[in-house]
Coordinates of N, CA and C in Angstrom, one line a residue:
X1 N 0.8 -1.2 0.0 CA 0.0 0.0 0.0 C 0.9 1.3 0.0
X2 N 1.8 1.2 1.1 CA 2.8 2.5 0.7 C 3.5 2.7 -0.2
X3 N 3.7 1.3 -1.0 CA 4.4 1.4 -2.6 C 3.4 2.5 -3.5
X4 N 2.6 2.1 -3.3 CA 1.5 2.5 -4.2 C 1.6 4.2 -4.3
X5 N 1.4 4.1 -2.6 CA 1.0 6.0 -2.5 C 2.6 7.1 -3.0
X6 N 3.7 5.8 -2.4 CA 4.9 6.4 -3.4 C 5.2 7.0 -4.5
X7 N 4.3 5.8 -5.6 CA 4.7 5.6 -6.8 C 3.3 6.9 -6.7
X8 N 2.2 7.5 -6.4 CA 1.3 8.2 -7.0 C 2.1 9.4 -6.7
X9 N 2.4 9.9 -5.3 CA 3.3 11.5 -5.1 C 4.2 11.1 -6.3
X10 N 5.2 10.1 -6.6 CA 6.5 10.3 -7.6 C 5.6 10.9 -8.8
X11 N 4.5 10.3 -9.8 CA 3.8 10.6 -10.6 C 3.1 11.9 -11.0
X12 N 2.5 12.7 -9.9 CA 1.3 13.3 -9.9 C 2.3 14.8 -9.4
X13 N 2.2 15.6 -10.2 CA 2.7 16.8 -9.7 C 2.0 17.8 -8.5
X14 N 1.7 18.5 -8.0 CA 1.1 19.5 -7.1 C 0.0 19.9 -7.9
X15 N -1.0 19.9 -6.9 CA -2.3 20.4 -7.5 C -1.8 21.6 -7.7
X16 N -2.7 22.5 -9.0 CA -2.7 24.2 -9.1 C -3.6 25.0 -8.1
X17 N -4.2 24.2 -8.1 CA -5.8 25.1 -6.9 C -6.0 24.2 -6.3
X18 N -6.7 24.9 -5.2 CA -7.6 23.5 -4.1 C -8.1 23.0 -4.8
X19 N -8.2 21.5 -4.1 CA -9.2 20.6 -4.8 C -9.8 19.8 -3.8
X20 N -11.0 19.2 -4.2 CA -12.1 18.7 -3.0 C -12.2 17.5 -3.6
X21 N -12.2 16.1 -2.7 CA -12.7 14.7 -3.6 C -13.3 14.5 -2.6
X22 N -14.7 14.0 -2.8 CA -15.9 13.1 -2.0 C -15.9 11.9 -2.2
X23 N -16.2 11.3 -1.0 CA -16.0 9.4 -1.7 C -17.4 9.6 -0.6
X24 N -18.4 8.5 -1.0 CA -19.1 8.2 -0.2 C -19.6 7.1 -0.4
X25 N -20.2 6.1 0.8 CA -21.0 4.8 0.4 C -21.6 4.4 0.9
X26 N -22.8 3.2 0.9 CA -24.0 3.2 2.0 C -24.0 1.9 2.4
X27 N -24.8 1.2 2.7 CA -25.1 0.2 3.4 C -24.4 -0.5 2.3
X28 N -23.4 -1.3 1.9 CA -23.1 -2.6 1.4 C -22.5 -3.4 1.8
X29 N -22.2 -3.4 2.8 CA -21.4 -4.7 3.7 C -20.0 -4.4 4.2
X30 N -19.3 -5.0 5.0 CA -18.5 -4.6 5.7 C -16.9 -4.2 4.7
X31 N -16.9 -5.0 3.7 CA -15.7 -4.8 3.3 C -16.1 -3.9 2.1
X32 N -17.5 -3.2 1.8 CA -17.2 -2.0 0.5 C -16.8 -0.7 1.7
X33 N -17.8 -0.7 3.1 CA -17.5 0.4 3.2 C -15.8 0.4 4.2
X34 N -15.6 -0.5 4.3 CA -13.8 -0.5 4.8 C -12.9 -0.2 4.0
X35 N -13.4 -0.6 2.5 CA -12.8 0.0 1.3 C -12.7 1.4 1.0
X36 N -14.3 2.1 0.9 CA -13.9 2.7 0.7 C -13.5 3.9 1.8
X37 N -13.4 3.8 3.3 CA -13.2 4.3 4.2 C -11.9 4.8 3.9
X38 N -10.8 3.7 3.5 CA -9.5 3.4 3.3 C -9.0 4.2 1.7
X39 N -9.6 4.4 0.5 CA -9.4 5.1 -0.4 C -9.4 6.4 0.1
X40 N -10.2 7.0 0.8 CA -10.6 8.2 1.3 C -9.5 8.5 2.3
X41 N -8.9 7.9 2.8 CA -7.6 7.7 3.8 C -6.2 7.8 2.9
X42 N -6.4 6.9 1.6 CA -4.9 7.0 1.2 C -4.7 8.2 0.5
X43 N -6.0 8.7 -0.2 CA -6.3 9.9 -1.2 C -5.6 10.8 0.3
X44 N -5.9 11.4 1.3 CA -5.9 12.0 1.9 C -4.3 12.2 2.3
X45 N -3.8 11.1 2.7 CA -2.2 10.7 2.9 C -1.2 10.9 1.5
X46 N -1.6 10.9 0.5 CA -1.3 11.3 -1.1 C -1.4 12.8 -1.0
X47 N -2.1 13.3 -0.5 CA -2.7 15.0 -0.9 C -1.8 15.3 -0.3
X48 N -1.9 16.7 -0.6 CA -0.7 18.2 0.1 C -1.8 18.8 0.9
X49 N -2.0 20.2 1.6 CA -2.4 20.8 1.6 C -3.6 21.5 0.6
X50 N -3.2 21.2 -0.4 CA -4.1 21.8 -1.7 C -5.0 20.9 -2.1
X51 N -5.4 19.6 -1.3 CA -6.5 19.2 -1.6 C -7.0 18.1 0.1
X52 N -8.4 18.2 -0.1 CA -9.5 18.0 1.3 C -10.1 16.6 0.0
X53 N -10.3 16.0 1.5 CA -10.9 14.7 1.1 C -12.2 14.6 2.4
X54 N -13.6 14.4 1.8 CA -14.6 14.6 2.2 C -15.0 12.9 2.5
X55 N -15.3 12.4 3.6 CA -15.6 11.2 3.5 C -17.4 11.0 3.9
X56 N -18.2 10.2 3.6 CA -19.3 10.4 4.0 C -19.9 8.9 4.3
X57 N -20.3 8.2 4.9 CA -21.2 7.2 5.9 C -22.7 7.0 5.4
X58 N -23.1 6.5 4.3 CA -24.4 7.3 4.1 C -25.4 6.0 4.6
X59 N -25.7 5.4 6.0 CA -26.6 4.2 6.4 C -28.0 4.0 5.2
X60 N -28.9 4.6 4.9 CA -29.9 4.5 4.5 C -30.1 4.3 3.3
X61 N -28.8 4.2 2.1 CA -28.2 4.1 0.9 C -28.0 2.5 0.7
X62 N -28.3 2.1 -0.2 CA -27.3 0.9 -0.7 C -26.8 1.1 -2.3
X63 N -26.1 -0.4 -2.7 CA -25.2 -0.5 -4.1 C -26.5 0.3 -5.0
X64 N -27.9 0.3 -4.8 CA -28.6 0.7 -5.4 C -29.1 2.0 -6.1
X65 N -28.8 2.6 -4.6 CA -29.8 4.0 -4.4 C -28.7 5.0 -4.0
X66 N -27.1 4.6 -3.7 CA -26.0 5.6 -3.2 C -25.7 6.8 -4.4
X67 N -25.9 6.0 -5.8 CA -25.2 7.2 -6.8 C -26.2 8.8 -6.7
X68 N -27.0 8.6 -6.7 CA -28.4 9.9 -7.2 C -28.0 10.7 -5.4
X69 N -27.9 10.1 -4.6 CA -27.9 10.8 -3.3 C -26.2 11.4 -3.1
X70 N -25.6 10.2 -3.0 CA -23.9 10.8 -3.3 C -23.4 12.0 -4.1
X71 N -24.0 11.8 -5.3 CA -23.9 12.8 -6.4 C -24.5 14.2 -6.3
X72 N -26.0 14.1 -5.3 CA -26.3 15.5 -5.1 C -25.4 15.8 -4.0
X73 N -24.8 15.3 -2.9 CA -24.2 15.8 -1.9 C -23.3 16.2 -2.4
X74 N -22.4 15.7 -2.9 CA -21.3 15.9 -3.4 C -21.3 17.4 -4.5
X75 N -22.1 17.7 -5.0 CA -22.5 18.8 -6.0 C -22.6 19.4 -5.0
X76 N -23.9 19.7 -4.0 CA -24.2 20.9 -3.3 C -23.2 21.2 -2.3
X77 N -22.0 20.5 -2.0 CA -21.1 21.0 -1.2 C -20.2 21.5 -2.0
X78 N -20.1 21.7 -3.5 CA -19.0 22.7 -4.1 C -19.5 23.8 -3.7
X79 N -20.9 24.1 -3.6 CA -21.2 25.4 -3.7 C -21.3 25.9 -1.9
X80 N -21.2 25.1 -1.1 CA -21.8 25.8 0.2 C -20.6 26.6 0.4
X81 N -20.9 27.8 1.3 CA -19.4 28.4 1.7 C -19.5 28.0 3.3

């Protein structure tokens, strides 16, 4: 795993501007949301300062119904100040 996040900082130059990434996921069982708990962790350990990693828990969601709800959260928080 730390190979990985190695090889992405060697790769990936400095963001130009902040940048925001949202991961979110709902009820799917123990190992999607461990997963993606952990993407949201390594994104975050990869990042500089110039980017925020938003993690979100969404219980009431499943594989089904997460995209349409995820996707509005995720939109309406570019805009909140």
């Amino acid at each position: 795993e730390q190979r990985i996040a190695d090889r992405e900082t060697e790769n990936n130059p400095s963001l130009s501007q902040p940048t925001n990434v949202f991961v979110a996921v709902g009820k799917e069982g123990k190992v999607m949301q461990r997963d993606a708990k952990k993407l949201a962790n390594k994104i975050q350990k990869v990042s500089g300062s110039d980017l925020q990693v938003d993690f979100q828990y969404l219980p009431k969601e499943n594989h089904a119904t997460i995209l349409h709800q995820a996707a509005y959260i995720g939109l309406r928080s570019l805009y909140e100040d």
